[in-house]
mmCIF file of N, CA, C and O in Angstrom:
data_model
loop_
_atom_site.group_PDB
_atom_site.id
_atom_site.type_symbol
_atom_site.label_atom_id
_atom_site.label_comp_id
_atom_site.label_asym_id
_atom_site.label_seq_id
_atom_site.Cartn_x
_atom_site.Cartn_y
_atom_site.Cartn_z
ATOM 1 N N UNK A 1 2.879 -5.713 32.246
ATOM 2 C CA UNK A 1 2.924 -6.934 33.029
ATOM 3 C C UNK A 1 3.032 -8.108 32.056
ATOM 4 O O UNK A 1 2.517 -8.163 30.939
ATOM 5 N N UNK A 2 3.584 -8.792 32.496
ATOM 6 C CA UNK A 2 3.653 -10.281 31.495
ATOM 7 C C UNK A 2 3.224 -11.635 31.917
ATOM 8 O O UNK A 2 3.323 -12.048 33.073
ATOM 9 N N UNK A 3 2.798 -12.224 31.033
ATOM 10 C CA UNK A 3 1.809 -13.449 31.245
ATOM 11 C C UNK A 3 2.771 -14.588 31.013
ATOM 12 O O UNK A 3 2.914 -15.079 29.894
ATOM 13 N N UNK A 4 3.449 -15.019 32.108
ATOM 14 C CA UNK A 4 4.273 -16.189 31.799
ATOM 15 C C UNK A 4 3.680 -17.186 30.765
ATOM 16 O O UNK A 4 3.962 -17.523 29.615
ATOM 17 N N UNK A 5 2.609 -17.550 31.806
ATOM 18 C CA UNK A 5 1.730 -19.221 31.245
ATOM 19 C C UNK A 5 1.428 -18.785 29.611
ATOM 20 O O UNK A 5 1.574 -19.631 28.729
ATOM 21 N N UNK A 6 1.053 -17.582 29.338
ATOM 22 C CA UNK A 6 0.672 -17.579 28.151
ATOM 23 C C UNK A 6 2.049 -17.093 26.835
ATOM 24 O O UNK A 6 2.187 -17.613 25.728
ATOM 25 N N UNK A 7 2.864 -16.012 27.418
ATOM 26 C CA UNK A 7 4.098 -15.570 26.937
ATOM 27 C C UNK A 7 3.396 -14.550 26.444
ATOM 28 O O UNK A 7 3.513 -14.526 25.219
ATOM 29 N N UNK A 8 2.551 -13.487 26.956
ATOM 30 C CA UNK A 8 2.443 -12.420 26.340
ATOM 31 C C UNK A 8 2.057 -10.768 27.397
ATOM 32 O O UNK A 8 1.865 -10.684 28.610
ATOM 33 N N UNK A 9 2.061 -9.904 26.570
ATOM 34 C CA UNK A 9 2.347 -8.600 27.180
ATOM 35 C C UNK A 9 0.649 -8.305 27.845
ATOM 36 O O UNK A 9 -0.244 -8.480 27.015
ATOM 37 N N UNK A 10 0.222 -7.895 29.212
ATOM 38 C CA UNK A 10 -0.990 -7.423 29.331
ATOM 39 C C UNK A 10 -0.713 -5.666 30.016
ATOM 40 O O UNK A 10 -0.352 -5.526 31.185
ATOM 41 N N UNK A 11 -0.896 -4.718 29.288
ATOM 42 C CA UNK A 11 -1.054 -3.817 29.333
ATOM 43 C C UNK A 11 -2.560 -3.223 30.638
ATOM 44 O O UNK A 11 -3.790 -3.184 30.632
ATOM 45 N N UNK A 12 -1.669 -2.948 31.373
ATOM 46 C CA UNK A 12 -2.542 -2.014 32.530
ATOM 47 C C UNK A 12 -2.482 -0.599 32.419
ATOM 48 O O UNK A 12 -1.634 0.242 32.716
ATOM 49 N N UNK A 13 -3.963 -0.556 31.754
ATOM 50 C CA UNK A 13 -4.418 0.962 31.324
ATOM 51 C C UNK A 13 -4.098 1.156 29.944
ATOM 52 O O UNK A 13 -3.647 0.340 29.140
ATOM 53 N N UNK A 14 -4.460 2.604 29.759
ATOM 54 C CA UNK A 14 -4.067 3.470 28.497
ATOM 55 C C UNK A 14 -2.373 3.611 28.696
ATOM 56 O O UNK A 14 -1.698 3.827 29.702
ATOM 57 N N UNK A 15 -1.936 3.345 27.000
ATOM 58 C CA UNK A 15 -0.274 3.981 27.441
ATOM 59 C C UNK A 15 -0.182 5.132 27.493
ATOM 60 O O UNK A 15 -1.208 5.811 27.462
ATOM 61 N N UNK A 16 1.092 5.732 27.590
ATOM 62 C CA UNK A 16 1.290 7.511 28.571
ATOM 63 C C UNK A 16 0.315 8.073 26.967
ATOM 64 O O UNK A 16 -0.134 7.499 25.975
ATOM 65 N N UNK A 17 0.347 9.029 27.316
ATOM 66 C CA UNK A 17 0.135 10.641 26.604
ATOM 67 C C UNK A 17 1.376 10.760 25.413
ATOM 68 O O UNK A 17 1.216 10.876 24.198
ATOM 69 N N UNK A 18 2.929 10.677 26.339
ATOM 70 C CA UNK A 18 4.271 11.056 25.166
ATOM 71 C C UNK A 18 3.702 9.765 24.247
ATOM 72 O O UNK A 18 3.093 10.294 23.318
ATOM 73 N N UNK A 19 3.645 8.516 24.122
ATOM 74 C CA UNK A 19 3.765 7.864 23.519
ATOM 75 C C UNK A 19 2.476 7.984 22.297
ATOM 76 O O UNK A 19 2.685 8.191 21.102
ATOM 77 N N UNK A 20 1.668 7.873 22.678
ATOM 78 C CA UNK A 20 0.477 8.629 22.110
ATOM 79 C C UNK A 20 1.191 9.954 21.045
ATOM 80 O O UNK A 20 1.255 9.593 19.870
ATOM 81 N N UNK A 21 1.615 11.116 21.258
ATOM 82 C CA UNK A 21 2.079 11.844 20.972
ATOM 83 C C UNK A 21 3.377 11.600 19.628
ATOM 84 O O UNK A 21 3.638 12.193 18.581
ATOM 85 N N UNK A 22 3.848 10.612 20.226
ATOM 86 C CA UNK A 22 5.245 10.645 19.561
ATOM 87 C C UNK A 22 4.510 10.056 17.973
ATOM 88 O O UNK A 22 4.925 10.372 16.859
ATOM 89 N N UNK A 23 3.214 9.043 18.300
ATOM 90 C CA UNK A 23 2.834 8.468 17.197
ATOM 91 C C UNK A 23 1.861 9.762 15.947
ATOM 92 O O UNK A 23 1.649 9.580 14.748
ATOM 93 N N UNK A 24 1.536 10.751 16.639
ATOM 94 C CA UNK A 24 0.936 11.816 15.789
ATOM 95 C C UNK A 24 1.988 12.281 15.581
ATOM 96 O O UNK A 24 2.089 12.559 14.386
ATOM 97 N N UNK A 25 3.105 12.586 16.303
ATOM 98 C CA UNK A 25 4.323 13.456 15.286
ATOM 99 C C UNK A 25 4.973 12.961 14.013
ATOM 100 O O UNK A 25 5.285 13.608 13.013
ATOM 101 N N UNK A 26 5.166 11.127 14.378
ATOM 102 C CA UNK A 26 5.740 10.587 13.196
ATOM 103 C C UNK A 26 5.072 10.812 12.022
ATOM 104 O O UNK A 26 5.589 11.307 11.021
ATOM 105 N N UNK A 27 3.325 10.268 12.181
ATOM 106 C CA UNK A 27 2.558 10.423 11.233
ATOM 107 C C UNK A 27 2.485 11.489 10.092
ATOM 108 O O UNK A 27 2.330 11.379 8.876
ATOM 109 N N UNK A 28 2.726 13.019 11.278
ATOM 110 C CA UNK A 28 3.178 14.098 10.292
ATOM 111 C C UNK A 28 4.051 14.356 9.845
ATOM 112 O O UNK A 28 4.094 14.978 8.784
ATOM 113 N N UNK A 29 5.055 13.971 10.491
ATOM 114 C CA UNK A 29 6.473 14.469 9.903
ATOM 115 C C UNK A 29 6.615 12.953 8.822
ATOM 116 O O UNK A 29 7.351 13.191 7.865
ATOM 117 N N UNK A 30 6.265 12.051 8.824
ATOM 118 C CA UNK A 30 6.633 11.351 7.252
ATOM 119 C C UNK A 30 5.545 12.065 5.878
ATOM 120 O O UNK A 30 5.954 12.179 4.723
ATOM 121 N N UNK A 31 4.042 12.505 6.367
ATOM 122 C CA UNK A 31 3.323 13.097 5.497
ATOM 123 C C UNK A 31 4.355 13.843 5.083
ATOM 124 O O UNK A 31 4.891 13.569 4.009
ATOM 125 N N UNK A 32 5.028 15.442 6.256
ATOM 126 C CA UNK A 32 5.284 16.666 5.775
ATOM 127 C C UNK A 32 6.813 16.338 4.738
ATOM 128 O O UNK A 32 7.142 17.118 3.845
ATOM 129 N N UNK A 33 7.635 15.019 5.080
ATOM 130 C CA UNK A 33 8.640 14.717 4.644
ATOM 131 C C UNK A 33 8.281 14.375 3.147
ATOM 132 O O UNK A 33 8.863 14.969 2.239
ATOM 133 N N UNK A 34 7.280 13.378 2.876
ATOM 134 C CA UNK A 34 6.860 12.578 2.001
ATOM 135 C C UNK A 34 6.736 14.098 0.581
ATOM 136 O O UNK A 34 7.425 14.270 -0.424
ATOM 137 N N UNK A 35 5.390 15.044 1.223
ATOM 138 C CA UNK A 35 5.588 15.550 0.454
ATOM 139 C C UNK A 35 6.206 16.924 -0.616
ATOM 140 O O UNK A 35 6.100 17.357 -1.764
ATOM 141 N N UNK A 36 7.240 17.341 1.352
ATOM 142 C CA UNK A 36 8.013 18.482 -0.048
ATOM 143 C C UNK A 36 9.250 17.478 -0.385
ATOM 144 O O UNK A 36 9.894 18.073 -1.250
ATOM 145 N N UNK A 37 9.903 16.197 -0.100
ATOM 146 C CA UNK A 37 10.544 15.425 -1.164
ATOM 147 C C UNK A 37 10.055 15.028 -2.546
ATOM 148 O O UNK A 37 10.907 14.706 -3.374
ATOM 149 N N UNK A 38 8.661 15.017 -2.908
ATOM 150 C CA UNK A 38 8.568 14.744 -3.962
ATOM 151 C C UNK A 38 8.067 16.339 -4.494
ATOM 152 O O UNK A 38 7.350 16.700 -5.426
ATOM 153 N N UNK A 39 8.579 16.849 -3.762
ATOM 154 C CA UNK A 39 7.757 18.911 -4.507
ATOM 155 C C UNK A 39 6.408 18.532 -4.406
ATOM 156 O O UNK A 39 6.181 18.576 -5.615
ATOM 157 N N UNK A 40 5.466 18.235 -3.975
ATOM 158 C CA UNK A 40 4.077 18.579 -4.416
ATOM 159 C C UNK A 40 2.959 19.549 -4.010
ATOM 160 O O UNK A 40 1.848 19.830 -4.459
ATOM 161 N N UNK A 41 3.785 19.980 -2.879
ATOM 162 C CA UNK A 41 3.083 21.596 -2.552
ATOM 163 C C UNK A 41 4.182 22.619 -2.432
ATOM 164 O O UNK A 41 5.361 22.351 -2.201
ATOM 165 N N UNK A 42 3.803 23.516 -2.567
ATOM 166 C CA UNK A 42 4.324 25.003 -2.470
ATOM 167 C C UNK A 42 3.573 26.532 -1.820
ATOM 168 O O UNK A 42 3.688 27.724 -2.106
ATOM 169 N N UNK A 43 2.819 25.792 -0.867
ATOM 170 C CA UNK A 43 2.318 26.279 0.309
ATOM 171 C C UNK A 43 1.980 25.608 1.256
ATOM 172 O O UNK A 43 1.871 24.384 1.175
ATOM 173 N N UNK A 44 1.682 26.485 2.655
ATOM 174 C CA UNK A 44 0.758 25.944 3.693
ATOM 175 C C UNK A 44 -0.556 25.018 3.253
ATOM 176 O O UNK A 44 -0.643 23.790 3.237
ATOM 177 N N UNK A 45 -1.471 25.948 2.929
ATOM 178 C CA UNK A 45 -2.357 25.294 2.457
ATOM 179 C C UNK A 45 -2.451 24.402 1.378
ATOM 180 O O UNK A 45 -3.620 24.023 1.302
ATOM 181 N N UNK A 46 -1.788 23.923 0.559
ATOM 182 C CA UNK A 46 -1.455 22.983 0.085
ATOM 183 C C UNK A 46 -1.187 21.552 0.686
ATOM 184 O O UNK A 46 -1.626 20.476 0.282
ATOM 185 N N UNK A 47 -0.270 21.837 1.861
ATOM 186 C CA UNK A 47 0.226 20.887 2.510
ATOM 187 C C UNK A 47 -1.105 20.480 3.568
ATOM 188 O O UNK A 47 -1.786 19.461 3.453
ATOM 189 N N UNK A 48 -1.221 21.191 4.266
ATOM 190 C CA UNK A 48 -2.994 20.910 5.031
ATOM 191 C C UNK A 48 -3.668 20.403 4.056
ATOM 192 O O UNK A 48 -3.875 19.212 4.287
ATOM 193 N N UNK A 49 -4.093 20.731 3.109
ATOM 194 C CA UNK A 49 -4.866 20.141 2.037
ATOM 195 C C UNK A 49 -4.369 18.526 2.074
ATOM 196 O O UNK A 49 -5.261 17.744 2.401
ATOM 197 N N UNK A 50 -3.353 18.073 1.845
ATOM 198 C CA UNK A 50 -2.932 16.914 1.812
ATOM 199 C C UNK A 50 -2.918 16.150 3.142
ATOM 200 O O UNK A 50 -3.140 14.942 3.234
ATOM 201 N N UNK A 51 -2.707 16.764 3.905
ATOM 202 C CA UNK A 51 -2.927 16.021 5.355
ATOM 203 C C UNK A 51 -4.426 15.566 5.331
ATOM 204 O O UNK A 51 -4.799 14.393 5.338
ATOM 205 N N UNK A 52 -5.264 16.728 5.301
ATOM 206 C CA UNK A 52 -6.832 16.669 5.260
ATOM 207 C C UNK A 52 -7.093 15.180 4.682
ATOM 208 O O UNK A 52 -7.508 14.214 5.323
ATOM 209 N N UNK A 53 -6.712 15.240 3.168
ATOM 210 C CA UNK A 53 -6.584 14.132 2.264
ATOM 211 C C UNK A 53 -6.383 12.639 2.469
ATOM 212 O O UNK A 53 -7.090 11.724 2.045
ATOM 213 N N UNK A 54 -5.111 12.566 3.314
ATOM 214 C CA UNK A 54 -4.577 11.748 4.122
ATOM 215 C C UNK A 54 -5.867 11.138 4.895
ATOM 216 O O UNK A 54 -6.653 10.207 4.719
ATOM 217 N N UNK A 55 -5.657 12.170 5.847
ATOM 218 C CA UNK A 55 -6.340 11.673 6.861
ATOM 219 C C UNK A 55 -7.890 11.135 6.960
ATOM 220 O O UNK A 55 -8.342 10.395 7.834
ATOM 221 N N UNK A 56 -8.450 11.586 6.060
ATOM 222 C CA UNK A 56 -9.567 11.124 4.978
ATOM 223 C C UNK A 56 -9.225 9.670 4.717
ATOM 224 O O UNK A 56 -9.621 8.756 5.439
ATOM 225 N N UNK A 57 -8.662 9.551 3.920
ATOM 226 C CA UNK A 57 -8.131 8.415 3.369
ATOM 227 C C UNK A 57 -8.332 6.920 4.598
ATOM 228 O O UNK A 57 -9.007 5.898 4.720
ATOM 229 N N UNK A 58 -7.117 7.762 5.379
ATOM 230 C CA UNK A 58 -6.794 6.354 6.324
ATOM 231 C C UNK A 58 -8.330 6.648 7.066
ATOM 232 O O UNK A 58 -8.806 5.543 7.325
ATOM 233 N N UNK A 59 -9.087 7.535 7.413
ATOM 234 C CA UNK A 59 -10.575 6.991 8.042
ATOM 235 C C UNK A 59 -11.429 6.402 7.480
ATOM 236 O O UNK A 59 -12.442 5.867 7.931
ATOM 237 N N UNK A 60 -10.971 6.495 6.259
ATOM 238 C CA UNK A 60 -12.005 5.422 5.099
ATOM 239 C C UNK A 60 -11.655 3.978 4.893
ATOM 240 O O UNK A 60 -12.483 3.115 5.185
ATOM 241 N N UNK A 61 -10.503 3.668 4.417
ATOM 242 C CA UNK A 61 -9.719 2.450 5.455
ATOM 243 C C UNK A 61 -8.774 2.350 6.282
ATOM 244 O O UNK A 61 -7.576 2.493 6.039
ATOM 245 N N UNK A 62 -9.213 2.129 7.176
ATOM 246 C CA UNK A 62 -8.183 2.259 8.341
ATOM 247 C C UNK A 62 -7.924 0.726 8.483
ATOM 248 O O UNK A 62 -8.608 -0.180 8.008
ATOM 249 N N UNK A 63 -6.857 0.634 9.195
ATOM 250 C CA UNK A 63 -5.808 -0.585 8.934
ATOM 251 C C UNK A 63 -5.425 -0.921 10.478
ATOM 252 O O UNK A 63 -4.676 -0.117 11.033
ATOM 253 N N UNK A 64 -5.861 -2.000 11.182
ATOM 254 C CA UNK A 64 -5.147 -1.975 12.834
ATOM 255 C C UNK A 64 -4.294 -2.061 13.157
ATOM 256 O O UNK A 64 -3.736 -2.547 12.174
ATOM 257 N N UNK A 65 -3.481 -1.958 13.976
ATOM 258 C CA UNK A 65 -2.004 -1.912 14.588
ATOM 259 C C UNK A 65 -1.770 -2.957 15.162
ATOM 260 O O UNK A 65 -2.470 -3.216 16.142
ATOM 261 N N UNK A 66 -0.499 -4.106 14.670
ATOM 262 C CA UNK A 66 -0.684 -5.403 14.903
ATOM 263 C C UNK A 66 0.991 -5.636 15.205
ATOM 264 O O UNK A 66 2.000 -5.401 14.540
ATOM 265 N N UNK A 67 0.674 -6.400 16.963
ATOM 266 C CA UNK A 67 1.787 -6.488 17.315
ATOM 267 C C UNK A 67 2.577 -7.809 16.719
ATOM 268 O O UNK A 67 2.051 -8.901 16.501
ATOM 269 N N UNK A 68 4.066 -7.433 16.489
ATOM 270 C CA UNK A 68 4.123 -8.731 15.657
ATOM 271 C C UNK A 68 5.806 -9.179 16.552
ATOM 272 O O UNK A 68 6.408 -10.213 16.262
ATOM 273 N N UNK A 69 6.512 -7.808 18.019
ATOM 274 C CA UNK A 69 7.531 -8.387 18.274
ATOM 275 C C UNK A 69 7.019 -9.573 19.538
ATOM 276 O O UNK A 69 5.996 -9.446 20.210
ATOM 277 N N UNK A 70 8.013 -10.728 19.648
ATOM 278 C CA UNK A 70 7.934 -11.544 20.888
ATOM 279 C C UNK A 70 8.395 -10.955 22.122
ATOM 280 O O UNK A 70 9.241 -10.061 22.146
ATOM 281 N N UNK A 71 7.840 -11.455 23.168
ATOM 282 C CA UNK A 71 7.482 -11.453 24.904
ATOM 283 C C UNK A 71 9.414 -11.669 24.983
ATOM 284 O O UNK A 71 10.140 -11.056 25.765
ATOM 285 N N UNK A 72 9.743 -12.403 24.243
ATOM 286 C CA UNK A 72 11.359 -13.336 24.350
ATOM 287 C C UNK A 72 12.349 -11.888 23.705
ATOM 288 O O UNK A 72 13.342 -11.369 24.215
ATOM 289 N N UNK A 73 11.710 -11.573 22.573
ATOM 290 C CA UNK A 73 12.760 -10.069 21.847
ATOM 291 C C UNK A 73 12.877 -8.942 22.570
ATOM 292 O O UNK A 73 13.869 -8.214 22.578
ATOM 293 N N UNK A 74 11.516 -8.725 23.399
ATOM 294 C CA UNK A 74 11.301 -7.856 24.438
ATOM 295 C C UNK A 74 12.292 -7.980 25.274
ATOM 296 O O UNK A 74 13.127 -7.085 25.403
ATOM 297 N N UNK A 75 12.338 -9.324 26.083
ATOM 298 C CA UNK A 75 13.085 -9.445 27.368
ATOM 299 C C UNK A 75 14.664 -9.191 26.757
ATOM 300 O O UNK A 75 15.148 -8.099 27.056
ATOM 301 N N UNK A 76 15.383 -9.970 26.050
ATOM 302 C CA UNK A 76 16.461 -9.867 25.371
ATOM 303 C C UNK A 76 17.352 -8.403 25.231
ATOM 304 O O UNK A 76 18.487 -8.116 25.611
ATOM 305 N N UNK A 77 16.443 -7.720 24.605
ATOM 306 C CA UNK A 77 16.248 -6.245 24.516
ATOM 307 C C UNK A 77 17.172 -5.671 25.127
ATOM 308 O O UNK A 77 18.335 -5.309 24.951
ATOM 309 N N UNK A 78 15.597 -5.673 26.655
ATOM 310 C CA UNK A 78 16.155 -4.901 28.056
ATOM 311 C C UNK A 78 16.994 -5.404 28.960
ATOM 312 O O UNK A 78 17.453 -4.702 29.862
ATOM 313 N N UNK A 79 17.414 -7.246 28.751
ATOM 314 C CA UNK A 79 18.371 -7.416 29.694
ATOM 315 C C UNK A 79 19.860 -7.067 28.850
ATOM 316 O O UNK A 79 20.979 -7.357 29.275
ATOM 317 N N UNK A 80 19.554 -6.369 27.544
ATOM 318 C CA UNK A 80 21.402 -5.822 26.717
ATOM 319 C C UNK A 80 21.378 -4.680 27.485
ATOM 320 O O UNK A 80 22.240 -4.351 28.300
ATOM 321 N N UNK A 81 20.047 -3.889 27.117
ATOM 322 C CA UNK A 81 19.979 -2.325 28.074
ATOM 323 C C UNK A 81 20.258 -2.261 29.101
ATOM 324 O O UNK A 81 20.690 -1.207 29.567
ATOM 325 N N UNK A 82 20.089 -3.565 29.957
ATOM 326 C CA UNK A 82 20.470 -3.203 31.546
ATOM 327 C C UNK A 82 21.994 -3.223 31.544
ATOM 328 O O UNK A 82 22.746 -2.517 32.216
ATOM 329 N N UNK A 83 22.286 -4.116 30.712
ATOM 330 C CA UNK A 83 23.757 -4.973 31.027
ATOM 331 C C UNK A 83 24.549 -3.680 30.528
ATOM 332 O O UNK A 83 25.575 -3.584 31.201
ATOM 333 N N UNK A 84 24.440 -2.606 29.552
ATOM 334 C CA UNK A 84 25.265 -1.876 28.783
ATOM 335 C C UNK A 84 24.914 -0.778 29.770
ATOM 336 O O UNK A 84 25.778 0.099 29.761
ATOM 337 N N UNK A 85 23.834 -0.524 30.694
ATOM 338 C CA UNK A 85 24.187 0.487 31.643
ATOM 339 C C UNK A 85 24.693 0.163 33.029
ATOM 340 O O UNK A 85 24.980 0.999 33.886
ATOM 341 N N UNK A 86 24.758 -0.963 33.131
ATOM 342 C CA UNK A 86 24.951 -1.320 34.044
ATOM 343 C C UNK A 86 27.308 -1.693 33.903
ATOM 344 O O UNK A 86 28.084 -2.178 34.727
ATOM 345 N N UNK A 87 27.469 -1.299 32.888
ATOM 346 C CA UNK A 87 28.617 -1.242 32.759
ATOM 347 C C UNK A 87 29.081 -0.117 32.749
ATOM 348 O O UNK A 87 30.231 0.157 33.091
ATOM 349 N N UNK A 88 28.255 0.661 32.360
ATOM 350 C CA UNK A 88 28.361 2.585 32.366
ATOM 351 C C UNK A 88 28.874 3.041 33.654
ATOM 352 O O UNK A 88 29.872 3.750 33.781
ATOM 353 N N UNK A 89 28.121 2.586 34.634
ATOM 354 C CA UNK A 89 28.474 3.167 35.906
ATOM 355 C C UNK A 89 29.516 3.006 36.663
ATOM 356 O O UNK A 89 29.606 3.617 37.728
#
């Protein structure tokens, strides 16, 4: 929902589950990317080991998630998305 008077996004509820989801897959797949590009394991357990590590890490400082696009980039966005499907049909 959007807050004219103020110009910003108010979120009703928790977001879905996929989205939730999609953010633990990235997380691993840049770990699992990160580290057989630089070779640094050569097993399973190696690689768990480093996740473990990781994930250690970021609970020791953890860092918040800070929205930084505009209410205006948003709208912009979805009225190209509408307009480019809306030519599709």
């Amino acid at each position: 929902m959007l807050d004219v008077a103020t110009g910003t996004i108010i979120q009703d509820g928790m977001s879905t589950s996929a989205s939730k989801l999609n953010v633990v897959e990235r997380f691993f797949a840049e770990r699992t990317e990160r580290q057989i590009r630089r070779l640094a394991v050569t097993s399973l357990g190696e690689l768990i080991a480093a996740f473990t590590h990781d994930i250690d890490h970021r609970n020791e400082h953890p860092t918040p998630s800070v929205w930084t696009t505009t209410v205006l980039w948003i709208l912009k966005k979805v009225g190209k998305a509408n307009a480019t499907l809306a030519a599709e049909r």
